[in-house]
Structure formats: structure tokens, C-alpha cells
Amino acid sequence: MTLALDFGTTNTVIARWNETLQETDIPDLAGLTRTCPLPGGSATSVIPSLIHIAPGGERLIGAQVEDAGLSSHPATFRWLKMDLLRSGGANRSRRVSGELLYPRTAATDLVDRILLFLNGHYGGIDEELVLTVPVEAYDHYLDWLENTARKRFSGSIRLIDEATACILGYEGRIEENSACCIIDFGGGTLDISIVRTTQETRDRGTCRVLGRAGEEIGGMMIDNWLLQHIRRKESLSDADIADIGTSLLTAAEEAKIALSNGSEKADITAYNDLTGKLTSTTVTASELCDILEQEREPGNYSLYQLLTRTLDRALEAARTGTGTTKEELSAVFLVGGSSMLPGVTQRVRDYFPDCRIHSNRPFDAVARGACRYNATAIDQTLTHDYCLQSWNRSKKQFELVPVVPRGTAYPTSGPVSSKYIKAACQDQQVLGMVIYERSVMQRPGISFVHGADGLYPADRATGQEERDKPLNPEDHDFIHAVPPCTPGTRRFIAGFGVDEQRRLTLWLQDTLEGNRSYIRLRDSRILPLPVSDVPVVRL
């Protein structure tokens, strides 16, 4: 049995391949899932991406948290995927029942317990699991997700980009050899892919990704903007936000969903049981559109403008890489709850006036498509540059030099580039490389973040978002030369490729005959040289 898990910022969706019907099912898992309406009057089942840490270590997940009325409790973690994508889940810890917990730990527990629930529900899951990941996800996120699943799942695990899975979720929608656009606009990310499909047989097809682009914008950020709007409208203080901000965020999310489903207005209410103050307001569909039209940093772009700019970037990548133009696209597929936001579909229609627009499976198309992944060959391409930090002698400064550029198809059959590694001093015994992922994403600012004592304004948060993220930040020096090196000698040759899980991999050889050199991994394991296809994220 093949299962797919689409771990989302707001909701997580499970899909199962039904061998009897030769079709995907979205299971209704009693106590864990809730029903979400779909355009056209149908519905699907989703698991709210929530985990509550109760005293004594008990965990409630998904709809269990909502049913217990604990969605706004300080010991409930939400938006975990966004925390992992932005900071690796190592920031904004909370003290729960005397224990300091980080979003990464909570996210690991959530995914683990979902898989544990599935194992009990189906009486064992040990064949194949397909995991979905955002187009712009860094290697650390991919490695975390795979390792978390591996603890509970003993079968084969594969990863697929969410935007690519989307097209497979809309079966029978794409004609042979047609180019189309997939817009995956969820709770935390906007991922856009330009793809071309070829139907080889009735049951097996190929899908080539021509261009990609992504941004870290989504429903979570809109909830945040709504809270900022309510704060100004109701003149709420920092103390008010700390006391009832989480409850207001939950109410804002519910209002956003109602407005996205066609309601003209929605009420937002929260009661402060510490002060006895009731905050109650009404938000209209027009107000929500005004919020989405507001220009924000960085770049002073509105949400609609960022949508258009991301479409431009994806199409430019397709044009540069393959010569494919906007006029060649025949269809557009929308997926993710944020694709239902007021004005989004209309702007997509305005951008693609001659294309068919499909939007009837915003919540489950990605999970369904991931489940069909086994029957589909997909030629995927990178949206990040993988770079090596190098010293520029003429400029007298460090710079990033791409070793695997964006647009490279993966998995690679071997290294796509190579670099010599030299010693900097006499008898040097330990050498290293500083390797980065470079993204071109824009990340609009948010107004409030979670802290140990509730919500607080983002300007009190520390740290900055980085577009250039090191893959091996903890240990740049992992090459151990035996015997030691001589300066100026081209002692080591490093090659770089990408594996099927979209991780940068390293080939490394010591050119000195009779050497006993080795590399040391992050888990302290030692691998003698030469090595091949080692994920850099594990160095």
C-alpha cells in the first residue's frame, strides 16, 4: 500500500492508493481529521497541523486539539512548518509544564504521531510513503522530514515537490504534450511551477518541470495581517495581544476561511478572562481585499503583486531554460487554501486570459498527486543555487560561487562540477568548505510572533532572515588530511551533485597516493576517502 503525507502549515492531508479501485482515497480518520468544504459543494478530510503538549507528556494532535478547545492554549503549537522552513525550528522556544520545547521538537512529535495513528488505523504501514516538500525548501527541512518519517516507517520513502504533485492530483485534466502552470498557495508558502506533460500510456506519464519560483507567503501571514488590522481597529495594546492574541489569531483564521468561502462578513471575538474585556469586531470581504492590497516590506509589494512577480519569475525561468513562453500554456491548476482568498483566482484569470483555470481541489490535490507518484516519471529541476564560499583575491572579500546552479535537473548521475581544495598553511591537518543554498525568495514581514508568554510584536524578535543559508553551519572543517597538507598543492578534488531527495551531495578524493584521509560526519561517524554521493547536510 502506498501512502502520501502532505505536511502543511495549517493542515496536513493523507492520501492512500486504493488497489481495488486503482484510485486515491482521502481517509476520514476518526478523531484526527475534520471536514473542509471544496468549491462546487463537495468536501475532503484534513488533519489540522496542531499539537498540544499536556502535563505529564500526553500529546493531542489534529482535530483532537480543536475538540478539546485547546487551539489557543499556550501549550499548543501551530504553524510548525513555517518555523522549520524559516529557522529550522530552533527559535521561539516555550516552557511547557517546566520543560523548554522548541517548534522542531513539536513538529517531529506531530509527524511521528500522525504516522503512528496511520500504522494503527491500517494495521501496519511498511511498503511506500511519499512525502511532499515546498519547491523552495532547504536541504535541512528535507533531511528533517525524511529522518522523522524514517523513525516510524520502515518501507521506501520518497520526496516530491508539492507543486509537481499538484498536477498529478488533477487526473485527466492535461492533454498530451501540453505546458501548464501549477500554483500551490497554502498556509505558509507560494510555490509556482511551469511544467510540460507527455502521456505515454493510459497509466504512466512523464512530467518535465520547465521553471519554478516560490515565496514564503500564505494563509499564516494573512492571519497575522488580519490581527494587525484588528489591533489598529480596536486600539489593542501589547498587553492585550499577549493575553488574547492567540485567540484572536484563531478567530481571524476562521473569519478568513469564511470570507474565502464567499461570506460577505465575519465576526471576530475574543474574551480576556484576566481583565474581563471583550474584543469583538466584524471584518468584511472588502476589508480583507484592502488588507491584501496593502504594500509591505520587503520591496513594498502587496500580496497580489507578489503573486504576479512570482508568476513572472517562474515563466522567466521556463523561457530562459527551455524557450517556453506564457502563450504556450494551456491550463493553470490552483491548490492550497490561500488560493481561495478573495481576488486570487480573478488575478490568475487576468494573468492567463487564454488558459483553462482549475481550482476544485485546493486541499487534497497535492496529497492525491503524491500518491500517484510511483506511476509517474518526473524530471525535476532545482530552484536554489548551491554555492561554495570562495576568496576573491582582486576584491579581497569572500563571495559565493555556484557549484550546482538553479535549473539543474535532478537526480544527477554524478558530479556536475568539481573544485580543488588546497591547504592554507604548512602541515594543515583539517580542511573544510563553506557551502550555501542561495534563494531569490522575498519574505514579507509579519507583525506578531509566538513567545514563551504568548504573542508579541515582531519588532521585539531577534535575528534576521537569510536568503543564503549554510548547509553545514556547525562544522565547516570536516576533511581530515593524513598525512598533513602542503600549501599550494591541489590535494583534494571535490565534486557536487544532487540526489533524488533534492539534497546536495559530495564526491571527495585525496590525490595523494597512499593517503589515509577521511571525513567526519555530524553524527561523529568517520568515512575514509574517497567518498561519493554523501549528502552535504549531514557533514
Coordinates of C-alpha atoms in Angstrom, one line a residue:
M1 CA 0.0 0.0 0.0
T2 CA 1.3 3.4 -0.9
L3 CA 0.6 6.4 1.4
A4 CA 1.3 10.1 0.9
L5 CA 1.7 12.7 3.6
D6 CA 1.3 16.4 2.7
F7 CA 2.5 18.1 5.8
G8 CA 1.2 21.7 5.7
T9 CA 1.4 24.9 7.7
T10 CA -2.3 24.9 8.6
N11 CA -3.5 21.4 7.6
T12 CA -1.9 18.0 6.8
V13 CA -3.5 15.7 4.3
I14 CA -3.1 11.9 4.0
A15 CA -3.8 10.0 0.7
R16 CA -3.9 6.3 0.2
W17 CA -3.7 4.3 -3.1
N18 CA -6.7 2.0 -3.4
E19 CA -5.5 -1.1 -5.2
T20 CA -9.1 -2.3 -5.8
L21 CA -10.4 0.9 -7.4
Q22 CA -7.0 1.9 -8.8
E23 CA -7.6 5.4 -7.4
T24 CA -6.6 7.6 -4.4
D25 CA -8.6 7.8 -1.2
I26 CA -8.5 10.6 1.3
P27 CA -9.3 8.7 4.6
D28 CA -11.5 10.1 7.3
L29 CA -9.5 9.3 10.4
A30 CA -11.9 9.4 13.4
G31 CA -10.9 11.9 16.0
L32 CA -7.9 13.2 13.9
T33 CA -9.4 14.8 10.8
R34 CA -12.0 17.5 10.2
T35 CA -14.0 18.2 7.0
C36 CA -13.2 21.1 4.7
P37 CA -15.6 22.3 2.1
L38 CA -14.4 22.3 -1.5
P39 CA -15.5 24.6 -4.4
G40 CA -18.6 23.1 -6.0
G41 CA -20.2 21.8 -2.8
S42 CA -18.0 18.7 -2.1
A43 CA -15.7 18.2 0.8
T44 CA -12.5 16.5 1.9
S45 CA -10.8 15.4 5.1
V46 CA -7.7 17.2 6.6
I47 CA -5.7 16.9 9.8
P48 CA -5.2 20.4 11.5
S49 CA -1.5 20.8 11.9
L50 CA -1.7 21.3 15.7
I51 CA -0.1 19.5 18.6
H52 CA -0.9 20.2 22.3
I53 CA 1.7 19.2 25.0
A54 CA -0.3 18.3 28.0
P55 CA 1.0 18.0 31.6
G56 CA 2.7 14.6 32.1
G57 CA 3.8 14.4 28.5
E58 CA 0.5 13.5 26.8
R59 CA 0.1 14.7 23.3
L60 CA -3.1 15.7 21.4
I61 CA -2.9 16.2 17.7
G62 CA -5.0 17.4 14.8
A63 CA -8.8 17.6 15.5
Q64 CA -8.2 16.2 19.0
V65 CA -6.8 19.7 19.9
E66 CA -9.7 21.5 18.4
D67 CA -12.3 19.2 20.0
A68 CA -10.7 19.7 23.4
G69 CA -10.9 23.5 22.9
L70 CA -7.1 23.9 23.2
S71 CA -6.3 25.5 19.8
S72 CA -5.4 28.8 21.6
H73 CA -3.7 27.3 24.6
P74 CA -0.1 28.3 25.3
A75 CA 1.0 24.7 25.2
T76 CA -0.4 24.2 21.7
F77 CA 2.0 24.6 18.8
R78 CA 0.8 25.6 15.3
W79 CA 2.4 27.0 12.1
L80 CA 5.3 24.5 12.7
K81 CA 6.1 24.0 9.1
M82 CA 6.7 27.8 8.7
D83 CA 9.1 27.7 11.8
L84 CA 11.0 24.9 10.3
L85 CA 11.3 26.5 6.9
R86 CA 12.4 29.8 8.2
S87 CA 14.7 28.9 11.1
G88 CA 14.9 25.1 11.3
G89 CA 12.5 25.2 14.3
A90 CA 15.3 26.3 16.7
N91 CA 13.8 29.7 17.6
R92 CA 10.9 30.8 19.8
S93 CA 11.0 28.1 22.4
R94 CA 8.3 27.8 25.0
R95 CA 8.3 26.4 28.6
V96 CA 5.5 23.8 28.8
S97 CA 5.0 22.2 32.2
G98 CA 8.5 23.2 33.2
E99 CA 10.1 21.8 30.0
L100 CA 11.6 24.0 27.4
L101 CA 10.2 22.9 24.0
Y102 CA 11.2 24.1 20.5
P103 CA 9.0 24.1 17.4
R104 CA 11.3 21.5 15.8
T105 CA 10.6 19.1 18.6
A106 CA 6.9 19.7 18.4
A107 CA 6.9 19.2 14.7
T108 CA 8.8 16.0 15.0
D109 CA 6.3 14.7 17.6
L110 CA 3.3 15.8 15.3
V111 CA 4.5 13.9 12.2
D112 CA 5.6 10.9 14.3
R113 CA 2.2 10.6 15.9
I114 CA 0.3 11.0 12.7
L115 CA 2.3 8.1 11.3
L116 CA 1.8 6.1 14.5
F117 CA -2.0 6.7 14.1
L118 CA -1.9 5.6 10.5
N119 CA 0.0 2.5 11.5
G120 CA -2.7 1.5 13.9
H121 CA -5.5 2.5 11.5
Y122 CA -4.3 0.4 8.7
G123 CA -2.8 -2.4 10.7
G124 CA 0.8 -1.7 9.6
I125 CA 2.4 0.7 7.0
D126 CA 5.6 -0.7 5.6
E127 CA 5.5 -0.5 1.8
E128 CA 5.9 3.0 0.4
L129 CA 5.5 6.5 1.8
V130 CA 5.7 9.7 -0.4
L131 CA 6.3 13.0 1.4
T132 CA 5.7 16.4 -0.1
V133 CA 8.0 19.4 0.3
P134 CA 7.8 23.0 -0.8
V135 CA 9.7 24.0 -4.0
E136 CA 11.9 26.4 -2.1
A137 CA 12.6 24.2 0.9
Y138 CA 16.2 24.0 2.1
D139 CA 18.1 20.7 2.5
H140 CA 17.8 20.9 6.3
Y141 CA 14.0 20.7 6.0
L142 CA 14.1 17.8 3.6
D143 CA 16.5 15.9 5.8
W144 CA 14.4 16.6 8.9
L145 CA 11.2 15.3 7.2
E146 CA 12.8 12.2 5.9
N147 CA 14.5 11.3 9.1
T148 CA 11.3 11.9 11.2
A149 CA 9.3 9.6 8.9
R150 CA 12.1 7.0 8.9
K151 CA 11.7 6.6 12.7
R152 CA 8.2 5.3 12.3
F153 CA 8.2 3.9 8.7
S154 CA 10.3 1.0 7.6
G155 CA 9.4 0.9 3.9
S156 CA 10.6 3.0 1.0
I157 CA 10.4 6.8 1.4
R158 CA 10.4 9.3 -1.5
L159 CA 10.1 13.0 -1.6
I160 CA 8.2 15.1 -4.3
D161 CA 7.7 18.8 -4.6
E162 CA 4.3 20.0 -3.7
A163 CA 3.8 22.0 -6.9
T164 CA 4.7 19.0 -9.0
A165 CA 2.4 16.6 -7.1
C166 CA -0.4 19.0 -7.7
I167 CA -0.6 18.3 -11.4
L168 CA -0.8 14.6 -10.7
G169 CA -3.7 15.2 -8.4
Y170 CA -5.9 16.6 -11.2
E171 CA -6.1 13.4 -13.2
G172 CA -7.5 13.6 -16.8
R173 CA -7.0 17.3 -16.9
I174 CA -3.9 17.7 -19.1
E175 CA -3.7 16.9 -22.7
E176 CA -0.6 15.2 -24.2
N177 CA 2.5 17.3 -24.6
S178 CA 0.9 20.4 -23.0
A179 CA 2.6 23.1 -20.9
C180 CA 0.7 24.3 -17.9
C181 CA 1.2 26.3 -14.6
I182 CA 0.7 24.9 -11.1
I183 CA 0.0 27.5 -8.3
D184 CA 0.4 26.0 -4.9
F185 CA -0.7 28.7 -2.4
G186 CA -1.1 27.2 1.1
G187 CA -0.7 28.2 4.7
G188 CA 2.9 29.1 4.6
T189 CA 4.3 29.1 1.0
L190 CA 3.5 30.1 -2.5
D191 CA 5.1 27.6 -5.0
I192 CA 4.7 28.0 -8.8
S193 CA 5.8 25.5 -11.4
I194 CA 5.7 25.6 -15.2
V195 CA 5.6 22.0 -16.4
R196 CA 5.1 20.0 -19.6
T197 CA 3.4 16.6 -19.6
T198 CA 3.5 13.7 -22.1
Q199 CA 1.1 10.9 -21.7
E200 CA 2.9 7.7 -22.7
T201 CA 0.3 5.2 -21.8
R202 CA -3.0 5.2 -20.0
D203 CA -1.4 4.6 -16.6
R204 CA 2.0 6.1 -16.9
G205 CA 3.2 9.6 -17.9
T206 CA 6.2 11.9 -17.7
C207 CA 6.2 15.4 -16.4
R208 CA 9.1 17.8 -17.0
V209 CA 9.5 20.9 -14.8
L210 CA 10.4 23.9 -17.1
G211 CA 10.6 26.7 -14.5
R212 CA 9.9 27.3 -10.8
A213 CA 9.7 30.1 -8.3
G214 CA 8.5 30.4 -4.7
E215 CA 7.8 32.8 -1.8
E216 CA 7.2 32.3 1.9
I217 CA 3.7 33.9 1.9
G218 CA 0.5 32.2 2.7
G219 CA -2.5 31.9 5.0
M220 CA -0.5 32.2 8.2
M221 CA 0.8 35.6 7.1
I222 CA -2.7 36.8 6.1
D223 CA -3.9 35.7 9.6
N224 CA -1.1 37.9 11.0
W225 CA -2.1 40.8 8.9
L226 CA -5.7 40.5 10.0
L227 CA -4.6 40.6 13.6
Q228 CA -2.6 43.7 12.9
H229 CA -5.7 45.2 11.3
I230 CA -7.9 44.3 14.3
R231 CA -5.3 45.7 16.7
R232 CA -5.4 49.1 15.0
K233 CA -9.2 49.0 14.6
E234 CA -9.8 48.2 18.3
S235 CA -6.8 50.1 19.7
L236 CA -5.3 47.0 21.4
S237 CA -2.2 47.3 23.5
D238 CA 0.9 45.0 23.6
A239 CA -0.6 43.6 26.9
D240 CA -3.9 42.8 25.1
I241 CA -2.1 41.0 22.3
A242 CA 0.0 39.0 24.8
D243 CA -3.2 37.9 26.7
I244 CA -5.7 37.2 23.8
G245 CA -3.5 37.4 20.6
T246 CA -3.5 33.7 20.1
S247 CA -7.3 33.5 20.5
L248 CA -7.7 36.4 18.1
L249 CA -5.4 34.7 15.6
T250 CA -7.6 31.6 15.7
A251 CA -10.7 33.8 15.2
A252 CA -9.0 35.7 12.4
E253 CA -8.2 32.4 10.6
E254 CA -11.8 31.3 10.9
A255 CA -13.0 34.7 9.6
K256 CA -10.6 34.5 6.7
I257 CA -11.9 31.0 5.8
A258 CA -15.5 32.2 5.9
L259 CA -14.7 35.2 3.7
S260 CA -12.7 32.9 1.3
N261 CA -15.8 30.6 1.0
G262 CA -18.0 33.5 -0.1
S263 CA -19.3 35.1 3.1
E264 CA -19.7 38.9 2.9
K265 CA -18.7 39.5 6.5
A266 CA -17.3 37.5 9.5
D267 CA -17.3 38.2 13.3
I268 CA -14.0 38.0 15.3
T269 CA -14.4 37.8 19.1
A270 CA -12.0 37.1 22.0
Y271 CA -12.6 37.4 25.7
N272 CA -9.8 38.4 28.1
D273 CA -10.6 36.5 31.3
L274 CA -7.8 38.3 33.1
T275 CA -9.2 41.8 32.6
G276 CA -12.8 41.0 31.7
K277 CA -12.5 42.9 28.4
L278 CA -14.4 41.6 25.4
T279 CA -12.9 42.3 22.0
S280 CA -15.5 41.9 19.2
T281 CA -15.4 43.2 15.7
T282 CA -16.6 42.4 12.2
V283 CA -14.4 42.1 9.1
T284 CA -15.9 42.3 5.6
A285 CA -14.7 40.8 2.4
S286 CA -13.9 44.3 1.1
E287 CA -11.7 44.9 4.2
L288 CA -9.9 41.6 3.6
C289 CA -9.2 42.7 -0.1
D290 CA -7.9 46.0 1.2
I291 CA -5.5 44.2 3.5
L292 CA -4.3 42.0 0.6
E293 CA -3.8 45.2 -1.5
Q294 CA -1.6 46.9 1.1
E295 CA 2.1 47.1 0.2
R296 CA 4.5 45.7 2.7
E297 CA 8.2 45.2 3.2
P298 CA 10.5 44.0 1.8
G299 CA 10.1 45.7 -1.6
N300 CA 6.7 47.4 -0.8
Y301 CA 4.7 44.7 -2.6
S302 CA 1.1 43.7 -1.9
L303 CA 0.1 40.0 -1.8
Y304 CA -1.4 40.3 -5.2
Q305 CA 1.8 41.9 -6.6
L306 CA 3.9 39.2 -5.0
L307 CA 1.7 36.6 -6.7
T308 CA 2.2 38.3 -10.1
R309 CA 6.0 38.7 -9.5
T310 CA 6.4 35.0 -8.6
L311 CA 4.5 34.1 -11.8
D312 CA 6.8 36.3 -13.7
R313 CA 9.9 34.6 -12.2
A314 CA 8.6 31.1 -12.9
L315 CA 7.8 32.0 -16.5
E316 CA 11.2 33.7 -17.0
A317 CA 12.9 30.5 -15.7
A318 CA 10.9 28.5 -18.2
R319 CA 11.7 30.9 -21.0
T320 CA 15.4 31.1 -20.2
G321 CA 15.8 27.3 -19.7
T322 CA 13.6 25.9 -22.4
G323 CA 12.3 28.7 -24.5
T324 CA 8.7 28.1 -23.3
T325 CA 6.6 31.2 -23.3
K326 CA 3.4 32.2 -21.5
E327 CA 1.4 31.9 -24.7
E328 CA 2.2 28.2 -24.9
L329 CA 0.4 27.4 -21.6
S330 CA -2.9 25.6 -21.9
A331 CA -4.0 25.2 -18.3
V332 CA -3.5 26.6 -14.8
F333 CA -4.0 24.5 -11.6
L334 CA -4.7 26.1 -8.3
V335 CA -4.1 24.3 -5.0
G336 CA -3.9 25.3 -1.3
G337 CA -6.3 27.1 0.9
S338 CA -4.9 30.5 0.2
S339 CA -5.8 30.0 -3.5
M340 CA -9.4 30.6 -2.3
L341 CA -8.6 34.1 -0.9
P342 CA -10.8 36.9 -2.4
G343 CA -9.3 38.2 -5.6
V344 CA -6.6 35.5 -6.1
T345 CA -8.5 33.4 -8.7
Q346 CA -9.6 36.5 -10.6
R347 CA -6.0 37.8 -10.8
V348 CA -4.8 34.5 -12.1
R349 CA -7.6 34.6 -14.7
D350 CA -6.4 38.1 -15.7
Y351 CA -2.8 37.0 -15.9
F352 CA -3.7 33.9 -18.0
P353 CA -6.7 35.1 -20.1
D354 CA -6.4 32.3 -22.6
C355 CA -5.9 29.4 -20.2
R356 CA -8.3 27.0 -18.6
I357 CA -8.2 27.5 -14.8
H358 CA -8.8 24.5 -12.5
S359 CA -9.4 25.1 -8.8
N360 CA -11.8 22.5 -7.5
R361 CA -9.3 20.5 -5.3
P362 CA -7.4 23.1 -3.3
F363 CA -6.8 20.9 -0.2
D364 CA -6.2 17.4 -1.4
A365 CA -4.8 17.6 -5.0
V366 CA -1.2 17.6 -3.7
A367 CA -1.6 14.5 -1.5
R368 CA -3.5 12.7 -4.2
G369 CA -0.8 13.5 -6.7
A370 CA 2.0 12.4 -4.4
C371 CA 0.2 9.1 -4.0
R372 CA 0.3 8.7 -7.8
Y373 CA 4.0 9.5 -7.9
N374 CA 5.0 5.8 -8.3
A375 CA 3.3 5.6 -11.7
T376 CA 4.9 8.8 -13.0
A377 CA 8.4 9.8 -14.1
I378 CA 9.2 13.4 -13.2
D379 CA 12.1 15.4 -14.5
Q380 CA 12.6 17.8 -11.6
T381 CA 14.8 20.9 -11.5
L382 CA 16.4 23.0 -8.8
T383 CA 15.2 26.4 -7.7
H384 CA 18.2 27.1 -5.5
D385 CA 21.8 27.7 -6.3
Y386 CA 24.2 25.6 -4.4
C387 CA 27.3 27.7 -3.8
L388 CA 30.8 27.4 -2.4
Q389 CA 32.2 30.3 -0.4
S390 CA 35.4 31.4 -2.1
W391 CA 38.0 34.2 -1.5
N392 CA 38.1 36.8 -4.3
R393 CA 41.8 38.0 -4.3
S394 CA 41.1 41.1 -6.5
K395 CA 38.1 42.2 -4.4
K396 CA 39.7 41.0 -1.2
Q397 CA 36.4 39.5 0.1
F398 CA 34.5 36.3 0.2
E399 CA 31.9 35.6 -2.4
L400 CA 29.5 32.7 -3.3
V401 CA 30.4 30.7 -6.4
P402 CA 27.7 28.4 -7.8
V403 CA 28.8 24.7 -7.9
V404 CA 25.3 23.5 -8.9
P405 CA 23.1 26.2 -10.4
R406 CA 19.4 26.6 -10.3
G407 CA 17.7 24.9 -13.2
T408 CA 19.8 21.8 -12.9
A409 CA 17.7 18.6 -13.4
Y410 CA 17.9 16.1 -10.6
P411 CA 18.8 13.5 -9.6
T412 CA 22.2 13.9 -11.3
S413 CA 24.0 10.7 -12.4
G414 CA 27.3 12.0 -10.9
P415 CA 29.1 15.3 -10.1
V416 CA 28.1 18.3 -12.3
S417 CA 31.1 20.4 -11.2
S418 CA 34.3 20.0 -9.3
K419 CA 36.7 22.1 -7.3
Y420 CA 40.2 21.7 -5.9
I421 CA 40.6 22.0 -2.1
K422 CA 44.0 23.4 -1.0
A423 CA 45.7 23.9 2.3
A424 CA 46.2 27.4 3.7
C425 CA 49.2 26.7 5.8
Q426 CA 52.1 24.2 6.2
D427 CA 51.2 20.8 7.7
Q428 CA 47.4 21.6 7.8
Q429 CA 45.5 18.5 9.1
V430 CA 41.9 19.7 8.9
L431 CA 40.3 21.4 5.9
G432 CA 36.8 22.4 5.1
M433 CA 34.3 24.1 2.8
V434 CA 31.5 26.6 3.5
I435 CA 28.6 25.5 1.3
Y436 CA 25.4 27.6 0.9
E437 CA 22.0 27.4 -0.6
R438 CA 21.1 30.6 -2.3
S439 CA 17.4 31.6 -2.7
V440 CA 15.8 34.5 -4.5
M441 CA 12.7 34.5 -2.4
Q442 CA 11.0 37.6 -0.9
R443 CA 9.8 37.1 2.6
P444 CA 7.1 39.7 3.6
G445 CA 7.4 40.8 7.2
I446 CA 4.9 39.6 9.9
S447 CA 3.6 41.7 12.7
F448 CA 3.4 39.2 15.6
V449 CA 5.3 36.1 16.7
H450 CA 4.9 33.4 19.3
G451 CA 6.9 33.7 22.5
A452 CA 7.0 32.0 25.8
D453 CA 4.3 34.3 27.2
G454 CA 2.0 34.5 24.2
L455 CA 2.1 36.8 21.1
Y456 CA 4.3 39.9 20.9
P457 CA 5.1 42.4 18.2
A458 CA 7.7 41.2 15.7
D459 CA 10.0 44.2 16.2
R460 CA 10.9 42.6 19.6
A461 CA 12.1 39.4 17.8
T462 CA 15.8 38.9 17.3
G463 CA 17.7 37.7 14.3
Q464 CA 17.2 38.3 10.6
E465 CA 16.0 36.1 7.7
E466 CA 18.8 35.0 5.5
R467 CA 18.5 34.1 1.8
D468 CA 21.9 32.4 1.8
K469 CA 21.8 29.5 4.3
P470 CA 24.8 27.4 5.1
L471 CA 24.3 23.6 4.7
N472 CA 26.9 22.7 7.3
P473 CA 26.9 25.7 9.8
E474 CA 28.1 23.6 12.7
D475 CA 31.3 22.2 11.3
H476 CA 32.9 23.7 8.2
D477 CA 36.1 21.8 8.7
F478 CA 35.3 18.1 8.2
I479 CA 38.1 16.9 5.9
H480 CA 41.0 15.3 7.8
A481 CA 44.2 15.0 5.8
V482 CA 46.5 12.1 6.7
P483 CA 49.3 12.9 6.1
P484 CA 49.1 16.7 6.5
C485 CA 48.9 19.1 3.6
T486 CA 51.4 21.4 1.9
P487 CA 50.2 24.9 0.9
G488 CA 49.5 25.4 -2.8
T489 CA 49.1 21.6 -3.6
R490 CA 45.9 20.6 -5.2
R491 CA 45.4 17.9 -2.6
F492 CA 41.7 17.2 -2.7
I493 CA 39.1 17.1 -5.6
A494 CA 35.5 17.8 -4.5
G495 CA 32.6 17.1 -6.9
F496 CA 29.0 18.2 -6.4
G497 CA 25.7 16.6 -7.5
V498 CA 22.1 16.3 -6.3
D499 CA 20.3 13.1 -5.2
E500 CA 16.7 12.1 -5.8
Q501 CA 15.6 13.7 -2.5
R502 CA 16.9 17.1 -3.8
R503 CA 19.9 17.3 -1.5
L504 CA 23.3 18.5 -2.5
T505 CA 25.8 15.5 -2.5
L506 CA 29.6 15.4 -2.3
W507 CA 32.2 13.4 -4.0
L508 CA 35.7 13.8 -2.4
Q509 CA 39.0 12.3 -3.3
D510 CA 42.6 12.7 -1.9
T511 CA 45.0 12.9 -4.8
L512 CA 48.0 11.8 -2.7
E513 CA 48.9 8.1 -3.2
G514 CA 48.9 6.0 -0.1
N515 CA 46.8 8.5 1.9
R516 CA 44.7 7.6 4.9
S517 CA 42.5 10.7 4.8
Y518 CA 38.8 10.7 5.9
I519 CA 35.8 12.9 6.6
R520 CA 33.9 13.1 9.8
L521 CA 30.1 13.4 9.7
R522 CA 27.9 15.4 12.1
D523 CA 27.0 12.2 13.9
S524 CA 30.7 11.5 14.5
R525 CA 30.9 8.7 12.0
I526 CA 34.2 8.5 10.0
L527 CA 34.2 7.7 6.3
P528 CA 37.6 7.0 4.6
L529 CA 38.3 8.7 1.3
P530 CA 37.3 8.5 -1.5
V531 CA 33.6 9.0 -0.8
S532 CA 30.7 9.6 -3.2
D533 CA 27.1 10.8 -3.1
V534 CA 27.3 11.9 0.6
P535 CA 24.5 14.4 1.5
V536 CA 26.3 17.7 2.5
V537 CA 23.6 18.4 5.1
R538 CA 25.0 15.5 7.1
L539 CA 28.5 16.9 7.3

